[in-house]
Tab-separated table of C-alpha atoms and ligand atoms in Angstrom:
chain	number	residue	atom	x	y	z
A	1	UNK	CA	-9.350	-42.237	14.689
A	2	UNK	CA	-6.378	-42.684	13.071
A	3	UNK	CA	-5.148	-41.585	9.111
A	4	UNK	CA	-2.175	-41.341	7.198
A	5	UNK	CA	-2.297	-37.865	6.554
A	6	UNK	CA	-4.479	-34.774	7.035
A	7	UNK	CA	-5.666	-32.106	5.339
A	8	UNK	CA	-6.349	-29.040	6.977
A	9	UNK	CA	-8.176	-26.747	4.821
A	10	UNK	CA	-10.386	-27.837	1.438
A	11	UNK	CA	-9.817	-25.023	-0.498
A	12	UNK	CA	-8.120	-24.844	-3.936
A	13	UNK	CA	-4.753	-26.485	-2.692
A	14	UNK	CA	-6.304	-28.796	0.051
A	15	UNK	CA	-9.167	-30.335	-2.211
A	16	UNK	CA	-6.604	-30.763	-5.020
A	17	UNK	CA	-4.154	-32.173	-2.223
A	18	UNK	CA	-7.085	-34.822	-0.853
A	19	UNK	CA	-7.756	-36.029	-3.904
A	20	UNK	CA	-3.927	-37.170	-5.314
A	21	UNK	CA	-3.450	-38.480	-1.688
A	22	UNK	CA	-7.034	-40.738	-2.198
A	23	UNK	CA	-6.006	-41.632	-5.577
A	24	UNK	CA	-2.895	-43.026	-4.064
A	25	UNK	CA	-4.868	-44.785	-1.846
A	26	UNK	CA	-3.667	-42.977	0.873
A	27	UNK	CA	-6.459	-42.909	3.840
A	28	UNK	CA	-7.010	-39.076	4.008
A	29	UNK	CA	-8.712	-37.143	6.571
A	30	UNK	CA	-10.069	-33.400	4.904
A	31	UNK	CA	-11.242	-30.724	7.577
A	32	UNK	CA	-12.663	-27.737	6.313
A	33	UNK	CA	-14.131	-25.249	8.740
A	34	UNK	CA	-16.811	-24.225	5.697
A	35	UNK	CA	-18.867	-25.557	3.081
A	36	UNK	CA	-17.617	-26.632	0.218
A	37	UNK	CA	-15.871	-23.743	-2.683
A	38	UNK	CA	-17.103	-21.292	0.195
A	39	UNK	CA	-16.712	-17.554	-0.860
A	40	UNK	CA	-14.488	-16.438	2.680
A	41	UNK	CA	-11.307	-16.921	1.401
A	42	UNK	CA	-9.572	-16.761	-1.802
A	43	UNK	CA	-10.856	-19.039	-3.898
A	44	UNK	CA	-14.954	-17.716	-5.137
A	45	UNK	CA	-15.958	-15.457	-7.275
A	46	UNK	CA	-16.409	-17.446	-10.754
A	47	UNK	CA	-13.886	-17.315	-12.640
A	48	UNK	CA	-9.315	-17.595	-12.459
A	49	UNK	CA	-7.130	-16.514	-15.453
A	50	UNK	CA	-4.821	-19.571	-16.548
A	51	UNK	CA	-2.244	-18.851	-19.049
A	52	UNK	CA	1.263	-20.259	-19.886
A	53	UNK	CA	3.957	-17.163	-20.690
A	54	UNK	CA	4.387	-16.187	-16.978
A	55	UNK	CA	5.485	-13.540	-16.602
A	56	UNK	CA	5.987	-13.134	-13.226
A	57	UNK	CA	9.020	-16.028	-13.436
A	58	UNK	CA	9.587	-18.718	-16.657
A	59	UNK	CA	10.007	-20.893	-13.233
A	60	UNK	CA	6.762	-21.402	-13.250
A	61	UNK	CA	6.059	-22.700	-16.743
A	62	UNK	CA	6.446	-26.322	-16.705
A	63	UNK	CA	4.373	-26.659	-13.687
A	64	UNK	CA	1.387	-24.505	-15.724
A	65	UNK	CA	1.345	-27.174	-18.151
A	66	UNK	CA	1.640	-29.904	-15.920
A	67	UNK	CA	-1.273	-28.096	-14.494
A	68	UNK	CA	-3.110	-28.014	-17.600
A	69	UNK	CA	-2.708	-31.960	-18.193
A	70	UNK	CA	-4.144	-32.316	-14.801
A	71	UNK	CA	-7.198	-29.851	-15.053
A	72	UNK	CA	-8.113	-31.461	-18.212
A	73	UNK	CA	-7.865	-35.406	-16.647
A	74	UNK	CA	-10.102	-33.717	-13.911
A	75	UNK	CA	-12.938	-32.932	-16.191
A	76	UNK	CA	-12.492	-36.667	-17.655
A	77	UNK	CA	-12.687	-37.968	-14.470
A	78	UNK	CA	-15.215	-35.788	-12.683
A	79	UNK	CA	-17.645	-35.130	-15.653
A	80	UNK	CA	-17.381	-31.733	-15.289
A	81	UNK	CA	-15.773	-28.771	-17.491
A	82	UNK	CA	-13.577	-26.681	-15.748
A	83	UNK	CA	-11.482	-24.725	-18.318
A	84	UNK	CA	-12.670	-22.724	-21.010
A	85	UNK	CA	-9.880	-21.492	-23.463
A	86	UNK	CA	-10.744	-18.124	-24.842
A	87	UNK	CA	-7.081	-17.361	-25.585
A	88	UNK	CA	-5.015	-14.374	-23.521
A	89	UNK	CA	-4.114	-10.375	-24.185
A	90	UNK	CA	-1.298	-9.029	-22.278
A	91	UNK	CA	-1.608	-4.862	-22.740
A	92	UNK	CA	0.890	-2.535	-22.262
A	93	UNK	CA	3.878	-0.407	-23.642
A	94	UNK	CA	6.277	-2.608	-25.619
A	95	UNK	CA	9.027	-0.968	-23.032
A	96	UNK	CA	6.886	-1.956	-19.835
A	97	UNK	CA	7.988	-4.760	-17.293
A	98	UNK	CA	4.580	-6.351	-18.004
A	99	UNK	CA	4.873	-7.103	-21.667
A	100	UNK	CA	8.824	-7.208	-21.501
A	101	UNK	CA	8.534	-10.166	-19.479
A	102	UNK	CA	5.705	-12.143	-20.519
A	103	UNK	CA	7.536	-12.385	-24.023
A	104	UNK	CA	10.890	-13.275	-22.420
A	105	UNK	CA	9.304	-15.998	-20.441
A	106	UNK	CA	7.026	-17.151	-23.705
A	107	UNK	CA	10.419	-17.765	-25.566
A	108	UNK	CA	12.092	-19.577	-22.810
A	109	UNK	CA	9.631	-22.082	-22.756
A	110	UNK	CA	8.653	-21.806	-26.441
A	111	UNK	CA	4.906	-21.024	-25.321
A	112	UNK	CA	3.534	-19.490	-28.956
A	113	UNK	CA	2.491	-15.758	-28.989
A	114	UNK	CA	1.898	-13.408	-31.643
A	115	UNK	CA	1.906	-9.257	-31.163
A	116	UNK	CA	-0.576	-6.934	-32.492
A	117	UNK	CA	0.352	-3.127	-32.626
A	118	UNK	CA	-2.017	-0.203	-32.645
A	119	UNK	CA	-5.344	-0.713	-34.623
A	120	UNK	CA	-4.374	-4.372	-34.930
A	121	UNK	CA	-5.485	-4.736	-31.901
A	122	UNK	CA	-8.792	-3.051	-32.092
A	123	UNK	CA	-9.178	-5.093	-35.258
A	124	UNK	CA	-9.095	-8.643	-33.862
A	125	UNK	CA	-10.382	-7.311	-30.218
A	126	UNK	CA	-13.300	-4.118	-30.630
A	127	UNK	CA	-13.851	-3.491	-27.579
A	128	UNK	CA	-10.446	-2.513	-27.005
A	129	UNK	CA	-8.831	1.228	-27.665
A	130	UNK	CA	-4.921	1.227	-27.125
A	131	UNK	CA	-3.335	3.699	-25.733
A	132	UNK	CA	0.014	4.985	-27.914
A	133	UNK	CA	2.305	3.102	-27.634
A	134	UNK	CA	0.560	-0.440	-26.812
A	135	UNK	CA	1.307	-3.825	-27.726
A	136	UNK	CA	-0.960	-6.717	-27.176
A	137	UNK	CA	1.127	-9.651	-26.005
A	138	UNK	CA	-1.946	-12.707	-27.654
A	139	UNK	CA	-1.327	-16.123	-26.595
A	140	UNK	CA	-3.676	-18.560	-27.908
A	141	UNK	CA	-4.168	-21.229	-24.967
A	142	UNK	CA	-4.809	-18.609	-21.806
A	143	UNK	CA	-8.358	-18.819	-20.648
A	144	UNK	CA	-10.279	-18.876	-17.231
A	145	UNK	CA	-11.295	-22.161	-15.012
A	146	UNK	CA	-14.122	-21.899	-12.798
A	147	UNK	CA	-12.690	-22.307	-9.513
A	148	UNK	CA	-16.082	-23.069	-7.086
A	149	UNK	CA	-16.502	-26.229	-9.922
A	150	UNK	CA	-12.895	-26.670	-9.715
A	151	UNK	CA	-12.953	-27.328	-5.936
A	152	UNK	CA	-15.892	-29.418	-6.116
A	153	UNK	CA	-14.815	-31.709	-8.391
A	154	UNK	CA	-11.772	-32.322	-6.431
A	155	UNK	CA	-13.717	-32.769	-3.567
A	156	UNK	CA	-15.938	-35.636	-5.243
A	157	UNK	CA	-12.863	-37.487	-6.752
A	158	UNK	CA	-11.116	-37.433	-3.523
A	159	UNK	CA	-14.381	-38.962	-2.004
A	160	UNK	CA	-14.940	-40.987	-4.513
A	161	UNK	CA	-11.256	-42.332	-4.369
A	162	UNK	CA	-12.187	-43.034	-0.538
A	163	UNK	CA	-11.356	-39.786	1.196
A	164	UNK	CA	-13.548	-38.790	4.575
A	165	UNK	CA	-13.980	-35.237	3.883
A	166	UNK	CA	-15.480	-32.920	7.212
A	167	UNK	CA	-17.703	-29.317	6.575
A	168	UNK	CA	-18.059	-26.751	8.860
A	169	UNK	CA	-15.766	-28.189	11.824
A	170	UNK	CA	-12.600	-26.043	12.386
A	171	UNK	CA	-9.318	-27.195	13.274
A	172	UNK	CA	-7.930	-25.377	16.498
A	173	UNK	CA	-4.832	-26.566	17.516
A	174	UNK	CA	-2.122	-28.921	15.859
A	175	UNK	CA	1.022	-30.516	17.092
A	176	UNK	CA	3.982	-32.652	15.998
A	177	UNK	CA	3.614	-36.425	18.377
A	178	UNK	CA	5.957	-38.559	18.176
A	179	UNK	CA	5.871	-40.503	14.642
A	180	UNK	CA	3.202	-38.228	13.873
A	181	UNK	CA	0.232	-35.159	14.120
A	182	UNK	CA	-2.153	-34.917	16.047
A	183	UNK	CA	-5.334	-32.019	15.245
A	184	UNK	CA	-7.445	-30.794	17.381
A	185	UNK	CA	-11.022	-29.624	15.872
A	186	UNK	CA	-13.941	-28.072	17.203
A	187	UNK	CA	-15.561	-31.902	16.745
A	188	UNK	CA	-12.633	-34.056	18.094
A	189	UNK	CA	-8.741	-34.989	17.989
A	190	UNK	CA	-7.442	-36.874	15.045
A	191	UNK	CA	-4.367	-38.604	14.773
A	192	UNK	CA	-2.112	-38.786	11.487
A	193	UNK	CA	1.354	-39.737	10.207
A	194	UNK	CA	1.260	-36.523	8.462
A	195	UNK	CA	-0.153	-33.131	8.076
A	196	UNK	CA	-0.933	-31.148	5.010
A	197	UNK	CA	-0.976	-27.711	6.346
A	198	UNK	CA	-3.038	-25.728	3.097
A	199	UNK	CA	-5.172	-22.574	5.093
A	200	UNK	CA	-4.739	-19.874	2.640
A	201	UNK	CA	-5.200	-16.414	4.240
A	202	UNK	CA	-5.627	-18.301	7.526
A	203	UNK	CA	-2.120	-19.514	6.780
A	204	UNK	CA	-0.604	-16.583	8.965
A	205	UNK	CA	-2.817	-17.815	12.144
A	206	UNK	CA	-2.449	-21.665	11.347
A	207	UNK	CA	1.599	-21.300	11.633
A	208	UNK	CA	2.068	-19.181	13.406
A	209	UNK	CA	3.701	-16.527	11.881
A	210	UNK	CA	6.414	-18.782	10.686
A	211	UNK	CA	6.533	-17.197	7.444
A	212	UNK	CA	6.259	-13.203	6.641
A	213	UNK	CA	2.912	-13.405	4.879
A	214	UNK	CA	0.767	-10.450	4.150
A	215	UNK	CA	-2.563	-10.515	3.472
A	216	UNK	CA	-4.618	-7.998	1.461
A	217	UNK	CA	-8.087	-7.253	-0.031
A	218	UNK	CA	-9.036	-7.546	-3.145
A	219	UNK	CA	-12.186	-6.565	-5.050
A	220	UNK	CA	-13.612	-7.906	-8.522
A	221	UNK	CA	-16.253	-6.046	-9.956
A	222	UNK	CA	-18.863	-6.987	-12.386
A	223	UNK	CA	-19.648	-4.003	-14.998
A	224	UNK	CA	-22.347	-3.949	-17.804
A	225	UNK	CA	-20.247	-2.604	-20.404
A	226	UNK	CA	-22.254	0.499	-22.195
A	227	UNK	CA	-23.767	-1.005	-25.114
A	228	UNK	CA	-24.145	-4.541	-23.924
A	229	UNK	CA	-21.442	-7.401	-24.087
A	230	UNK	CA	-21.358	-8.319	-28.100
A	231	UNK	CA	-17.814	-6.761	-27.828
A	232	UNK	CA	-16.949	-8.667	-24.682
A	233	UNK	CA	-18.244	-12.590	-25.720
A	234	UNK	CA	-15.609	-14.736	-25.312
A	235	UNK	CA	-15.189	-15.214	-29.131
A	236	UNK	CA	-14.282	-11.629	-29.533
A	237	UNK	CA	-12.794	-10.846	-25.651
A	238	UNK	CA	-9.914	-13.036	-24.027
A	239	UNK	CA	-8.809	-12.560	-20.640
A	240	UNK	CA	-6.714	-10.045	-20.644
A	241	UNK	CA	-3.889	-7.827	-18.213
A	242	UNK	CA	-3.161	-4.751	-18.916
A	243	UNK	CA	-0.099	-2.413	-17.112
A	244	UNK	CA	-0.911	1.096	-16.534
A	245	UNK	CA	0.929	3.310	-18.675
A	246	UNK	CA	3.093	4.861	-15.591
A	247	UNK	CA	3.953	1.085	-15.097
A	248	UNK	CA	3.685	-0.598	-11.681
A	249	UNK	CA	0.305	-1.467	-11.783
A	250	UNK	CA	-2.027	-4.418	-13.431
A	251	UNK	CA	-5.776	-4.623	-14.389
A	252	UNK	CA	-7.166	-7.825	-15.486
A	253	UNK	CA	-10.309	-9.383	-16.422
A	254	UNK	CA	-12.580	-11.676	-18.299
A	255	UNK	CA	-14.658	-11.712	-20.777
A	256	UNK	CA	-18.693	-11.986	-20.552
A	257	UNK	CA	-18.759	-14.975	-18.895
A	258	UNK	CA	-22.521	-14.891	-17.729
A	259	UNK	CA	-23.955	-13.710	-21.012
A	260	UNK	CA	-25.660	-10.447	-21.291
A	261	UNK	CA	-27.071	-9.237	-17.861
A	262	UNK	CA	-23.838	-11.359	-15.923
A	263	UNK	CA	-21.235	-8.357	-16.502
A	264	UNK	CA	-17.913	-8.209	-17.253
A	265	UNK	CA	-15.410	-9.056	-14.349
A	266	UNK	CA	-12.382	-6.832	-13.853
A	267	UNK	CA	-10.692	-5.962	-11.157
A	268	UNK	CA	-6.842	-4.676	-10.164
A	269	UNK	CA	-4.135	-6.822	-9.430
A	270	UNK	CA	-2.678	-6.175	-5.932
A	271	UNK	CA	-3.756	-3.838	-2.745
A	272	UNK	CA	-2.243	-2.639	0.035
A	273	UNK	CA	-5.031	-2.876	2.362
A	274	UNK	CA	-3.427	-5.363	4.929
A	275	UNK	CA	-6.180	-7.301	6.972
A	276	UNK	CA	-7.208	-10.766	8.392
A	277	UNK	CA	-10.299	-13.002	7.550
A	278	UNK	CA	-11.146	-11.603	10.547
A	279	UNK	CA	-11.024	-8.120	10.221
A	280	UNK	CA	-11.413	-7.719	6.455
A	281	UNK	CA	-14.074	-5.320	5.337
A	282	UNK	CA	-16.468	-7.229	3.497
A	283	UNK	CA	-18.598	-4.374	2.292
A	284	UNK	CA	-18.218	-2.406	-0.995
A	285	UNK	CA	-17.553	0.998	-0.974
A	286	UNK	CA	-17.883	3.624	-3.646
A	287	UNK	CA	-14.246	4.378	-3.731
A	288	UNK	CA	-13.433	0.485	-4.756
A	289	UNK	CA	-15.837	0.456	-7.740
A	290	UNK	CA	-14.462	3.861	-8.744
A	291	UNK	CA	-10.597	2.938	-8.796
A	292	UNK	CA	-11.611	-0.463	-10.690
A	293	UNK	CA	-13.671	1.238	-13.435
A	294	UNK	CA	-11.536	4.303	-13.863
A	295	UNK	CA	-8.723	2.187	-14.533
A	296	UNK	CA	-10.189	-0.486	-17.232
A	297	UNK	CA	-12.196	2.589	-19.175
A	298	UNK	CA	-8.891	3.804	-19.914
A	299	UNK	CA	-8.181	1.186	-22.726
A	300	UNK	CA	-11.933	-0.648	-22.889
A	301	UNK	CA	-14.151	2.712	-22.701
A	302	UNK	CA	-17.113	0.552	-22.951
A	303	UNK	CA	-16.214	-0.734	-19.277
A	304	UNK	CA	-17.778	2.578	-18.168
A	305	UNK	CA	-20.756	0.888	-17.443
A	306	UNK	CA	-23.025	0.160	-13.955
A	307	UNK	CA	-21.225	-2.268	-11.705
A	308	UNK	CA	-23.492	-5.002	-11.113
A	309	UNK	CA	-21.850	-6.757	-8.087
A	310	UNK	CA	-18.771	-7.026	-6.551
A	311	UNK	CA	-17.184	-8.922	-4.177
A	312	UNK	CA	-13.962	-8.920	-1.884
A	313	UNK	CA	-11.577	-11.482	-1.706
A	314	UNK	CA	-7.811	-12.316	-0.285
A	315	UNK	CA	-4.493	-12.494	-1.251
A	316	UNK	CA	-1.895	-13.874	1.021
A	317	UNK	CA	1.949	-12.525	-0.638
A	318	UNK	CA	5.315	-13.501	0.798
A	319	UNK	CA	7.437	-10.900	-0.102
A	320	UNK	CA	8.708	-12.191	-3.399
A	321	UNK	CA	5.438	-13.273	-4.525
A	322	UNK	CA	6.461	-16.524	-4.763
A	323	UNK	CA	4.584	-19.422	-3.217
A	324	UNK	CA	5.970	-21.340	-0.344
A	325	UNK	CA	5.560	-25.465	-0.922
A	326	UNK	CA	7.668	-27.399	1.289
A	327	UNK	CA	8.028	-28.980	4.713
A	328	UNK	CA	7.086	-27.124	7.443
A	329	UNK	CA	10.712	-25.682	8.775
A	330	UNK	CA	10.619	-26.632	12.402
A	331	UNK	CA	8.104	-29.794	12.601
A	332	UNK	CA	8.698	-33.101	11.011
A	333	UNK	CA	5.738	-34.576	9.237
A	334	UNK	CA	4.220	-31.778	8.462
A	335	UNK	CA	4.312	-30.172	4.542
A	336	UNK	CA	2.864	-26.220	4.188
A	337	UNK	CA	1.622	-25.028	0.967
A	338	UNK	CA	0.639	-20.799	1.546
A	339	UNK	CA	1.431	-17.775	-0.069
A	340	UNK	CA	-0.028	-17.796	-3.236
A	341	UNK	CA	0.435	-14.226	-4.220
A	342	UNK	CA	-2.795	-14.074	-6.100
A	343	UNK	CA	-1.845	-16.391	-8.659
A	344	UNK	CA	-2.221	-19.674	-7.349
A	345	UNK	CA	-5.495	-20.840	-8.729
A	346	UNK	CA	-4.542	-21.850	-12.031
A	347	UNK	CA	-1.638	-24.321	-10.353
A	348	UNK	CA	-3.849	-26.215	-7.854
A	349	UNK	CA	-4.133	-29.269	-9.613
A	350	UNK	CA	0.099	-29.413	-9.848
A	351	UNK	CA	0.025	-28.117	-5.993
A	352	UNK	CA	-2.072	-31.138	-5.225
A	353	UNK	CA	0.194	-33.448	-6.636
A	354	UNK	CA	3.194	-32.235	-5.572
A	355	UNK	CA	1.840	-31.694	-1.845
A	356	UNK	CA	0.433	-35.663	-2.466
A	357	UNK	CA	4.149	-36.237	-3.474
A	358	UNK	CA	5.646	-34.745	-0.193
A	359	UNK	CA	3.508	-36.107	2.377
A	360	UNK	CA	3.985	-39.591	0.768
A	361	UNK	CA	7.611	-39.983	-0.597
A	362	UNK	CA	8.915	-36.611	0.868
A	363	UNK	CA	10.057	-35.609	-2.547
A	364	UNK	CA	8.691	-34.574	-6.055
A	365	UNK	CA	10.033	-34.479	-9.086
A	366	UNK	CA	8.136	-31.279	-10.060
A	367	UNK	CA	10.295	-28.151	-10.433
A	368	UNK	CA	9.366	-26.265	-6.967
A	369	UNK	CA	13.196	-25.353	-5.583
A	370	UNK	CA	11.371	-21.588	-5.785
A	371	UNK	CA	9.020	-22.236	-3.096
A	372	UNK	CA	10.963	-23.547	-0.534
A	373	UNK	CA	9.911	-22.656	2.720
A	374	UNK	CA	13.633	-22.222	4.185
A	375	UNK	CA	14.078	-19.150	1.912
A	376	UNK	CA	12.928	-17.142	4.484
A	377	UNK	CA	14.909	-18.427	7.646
A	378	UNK	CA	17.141	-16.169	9.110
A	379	UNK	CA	15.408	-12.773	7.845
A	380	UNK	CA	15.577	-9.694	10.091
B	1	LIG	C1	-9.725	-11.495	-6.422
B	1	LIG	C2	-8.792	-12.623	-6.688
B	1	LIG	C3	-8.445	-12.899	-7.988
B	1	LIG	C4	-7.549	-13.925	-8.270
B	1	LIG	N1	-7.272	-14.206	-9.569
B	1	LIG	C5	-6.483	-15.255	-9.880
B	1	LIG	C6	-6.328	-15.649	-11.218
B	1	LIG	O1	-6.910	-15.043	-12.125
B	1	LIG	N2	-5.553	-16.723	-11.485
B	1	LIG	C7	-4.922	-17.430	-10.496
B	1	LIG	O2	-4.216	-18.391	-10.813
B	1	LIG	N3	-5.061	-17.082	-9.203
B	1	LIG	C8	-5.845	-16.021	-8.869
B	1	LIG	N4	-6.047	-15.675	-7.572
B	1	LIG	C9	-5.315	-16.380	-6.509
B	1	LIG	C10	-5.897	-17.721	-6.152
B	1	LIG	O3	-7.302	-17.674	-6.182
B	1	LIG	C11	-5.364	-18.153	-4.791
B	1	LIG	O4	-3.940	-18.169	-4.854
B	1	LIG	C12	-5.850	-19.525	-4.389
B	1	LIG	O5	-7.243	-19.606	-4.540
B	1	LIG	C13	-5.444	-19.823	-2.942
B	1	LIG	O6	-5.910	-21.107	-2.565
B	1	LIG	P1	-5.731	-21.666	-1.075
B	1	LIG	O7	-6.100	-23.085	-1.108
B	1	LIG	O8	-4.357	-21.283	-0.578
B	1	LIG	O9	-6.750	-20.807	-0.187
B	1	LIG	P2	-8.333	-21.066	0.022
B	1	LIG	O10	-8.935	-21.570	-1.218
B	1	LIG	O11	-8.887	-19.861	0.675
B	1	LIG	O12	-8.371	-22.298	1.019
B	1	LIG	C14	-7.987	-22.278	2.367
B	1	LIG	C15	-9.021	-23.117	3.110
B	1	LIG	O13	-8.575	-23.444	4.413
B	1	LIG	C16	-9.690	-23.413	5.275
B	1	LIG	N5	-9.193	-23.262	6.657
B	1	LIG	C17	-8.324	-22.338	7.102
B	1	LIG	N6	-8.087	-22.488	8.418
B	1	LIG	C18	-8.842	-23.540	8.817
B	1	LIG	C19	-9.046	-24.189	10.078
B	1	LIG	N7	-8.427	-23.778	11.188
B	1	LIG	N8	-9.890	-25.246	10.133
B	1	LIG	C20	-10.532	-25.701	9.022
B	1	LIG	N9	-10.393	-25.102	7.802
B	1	LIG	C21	-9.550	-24.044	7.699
B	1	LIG	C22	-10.468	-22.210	4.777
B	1	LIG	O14	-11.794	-22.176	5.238
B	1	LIG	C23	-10.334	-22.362	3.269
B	1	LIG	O15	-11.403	-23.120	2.730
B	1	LIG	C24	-6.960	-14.676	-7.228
B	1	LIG	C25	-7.324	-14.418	-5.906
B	1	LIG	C26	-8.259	-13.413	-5.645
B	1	LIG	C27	-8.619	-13.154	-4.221
């Protein structure tokens, strides 16, 4: 069989990527060595912060709201709702890199933001006690999207739109042949003018080590806060970050998403436990539900609570933590989109166009010079 392009991997880039190919009318092949919004890789666990003054580079701002435009077609089109504004709390000293930032990128772009100070912000948000010194960076159109939904509705469109999407068959071997790719699967050998390359922590193994990714585990923990979740509904609670006060490192989490008896999700941004889908430990251990809720008590002492659940999941960093969209360095027709740096969710609808984009025109008008895949070429 023979298709104008591939998709290897229907996670949140690769379903987002099938579908703006299929709406092109673009005759896409999907392969996906799961089941649909699986909970392996990166992509599960309920819930992914969106919000628009980025701190970690103003870079990335027009291609949040282009993302925003896109999630909110999506529910249009799909019948689905997908992202749930509850507004956004950035915590921290007024002196730390994490606040610091977020405002300079918010008046780049012009995002609004307003900051509370001291009880102000215990005032508008109860469950929270700041430590000395804290600000609360509040933008008003943050929120979470529900990534499993998110997934599937890209999935329908891009079937919908005439896409032939295959479960649980892995892709094992892929080459450049002449005007084209050719995949090899644990089902059969497809043939394509092009290859979307979009295997998230597998990324490392499905290139071969082409670019220095790292890939870590990450817990999120679901806590019954101590005197049940009134403080914590979504109409009192935004998502929030907050910077330790030594600086360096981020908590984040939600608000009570599930209603009373879900939890509260929080977790810490960033690990340094290197591993593999392969050898990642999937079991909990005391010690990760300790470091998580010692760390979120600090400023929501309520968060003290029984864990519920908790679950691991991946990031895969390149070493500046930005993402790497492109074409694939050394093989023509093929375009790579890995490295998401545990912030990638909230873009997938703009990845999928822009990856839609390259495999079709071999350009995009979208702002993604910061992810090109060269960047790395030549490093020691
Ligand atoms: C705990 C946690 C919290 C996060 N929080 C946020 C957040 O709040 N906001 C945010 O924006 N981002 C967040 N992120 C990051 C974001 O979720 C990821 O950047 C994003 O989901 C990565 O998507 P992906 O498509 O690259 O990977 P995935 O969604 O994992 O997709 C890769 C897919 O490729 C498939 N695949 C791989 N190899 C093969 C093969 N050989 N054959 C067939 N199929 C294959 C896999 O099975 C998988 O389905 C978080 C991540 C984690 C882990």
């Amino acid at each position: 069989m023979s298709y104008d392009v591939i998709v290897l991997g229907l996670g949140a880039m690769g379903s987002a990527a099938a579908y703006h190919l299929a709406a092109r009318g673009v005759r896409v092949l999907g392969i996906e060595q799961f089941m649909p919004a699986h909970d392996h890789g990166s992509s599960h666990g309920g819930s992914r912060i969106i919000r628009q003054a980025y701190f970690e580079s103003a870079d990335y701002i027009p291609l949040v709201l282009r993302a925003y435009e896109l999630w909110r077609k999506l529910e249009r089109d799909a019948g689905a709702r997908l992202l749930h504004v509850t507004g956004g709390m950035t915590l921290g000293s007024r002196h730390g890199e994490l606040v610091r930032r977020t405002m300079a990128a918010a008046r780049e772009h012009a995002i609004p933001f307003e900051v509370l100070e001291g009880a102000e912000i215990a005032e508008r948000f109860p469950a929270v006690r700041p430590l000395t010194g804290d600000v609360a960076v509040v933008e008003p159109h943050a929120g979470y999207l529900l990534p499993e939904e998110c997934i599937r509705a890209h999935l329908k469109m891009a079937e919908r739109a005439g896409a032939e999407l295959h479960f649980e068959e892995r892709a094992i071997a892929w080459s450049g042949a002449g005007h084209g790719v050719e995949v090899r699967t644990s089902r059969g050998t497809y043939s394509a003018g092009h290859l979307v390359i979009a295997a998230g922590p597998w990324a490392e193994s499905e290139l071969a080590g082409v670019f220095p990714l790292r890939v870590t585990r990450q817990v999120m923990a679901w806590i019954q806060p101590r005197g049940g979740v009134t403080d914590f509904v979504p109409e009192r609670f935004p998502v929030w970050l907050a910077e330790d006060p030594e600086g360096g490192a981020v908590t984040y989490g939600f608000p009570a998403i599930d209603g009373e008896g879900g939890g509260v999700k929080a977790a810490i941004h960033g690990s340094d436990v290197v591993c593999t889908p392969e050898t990642i430990d999937r079991e909990i251990h005391a010690a990760d539900l300790k470091r998580i809720v010692e760390r979120v008590k600090v400023r929501m002492p309520a968060l003290d609570g029984e864990v519920l659940r908790a679950k691991t999941c991946m990031y895969t960093k390149t070493p500046d933590e930005n993402f790497v969209i492109g074409s694939h360095p050394h093989v023509p027709n093929c375009t790579v989109a890995c490295g998401f740096s545990g912030h990638g969710f909230k873009f997938s609808s703009v990845v999928g166009e822009v990856l839609a984009d390259l495999a079709v025109r071999g350009k995009t008008d979208l702002p993604v010079g910061i992810f090109d895949p060269e960047r790395f070429e030549g490093r020691d």
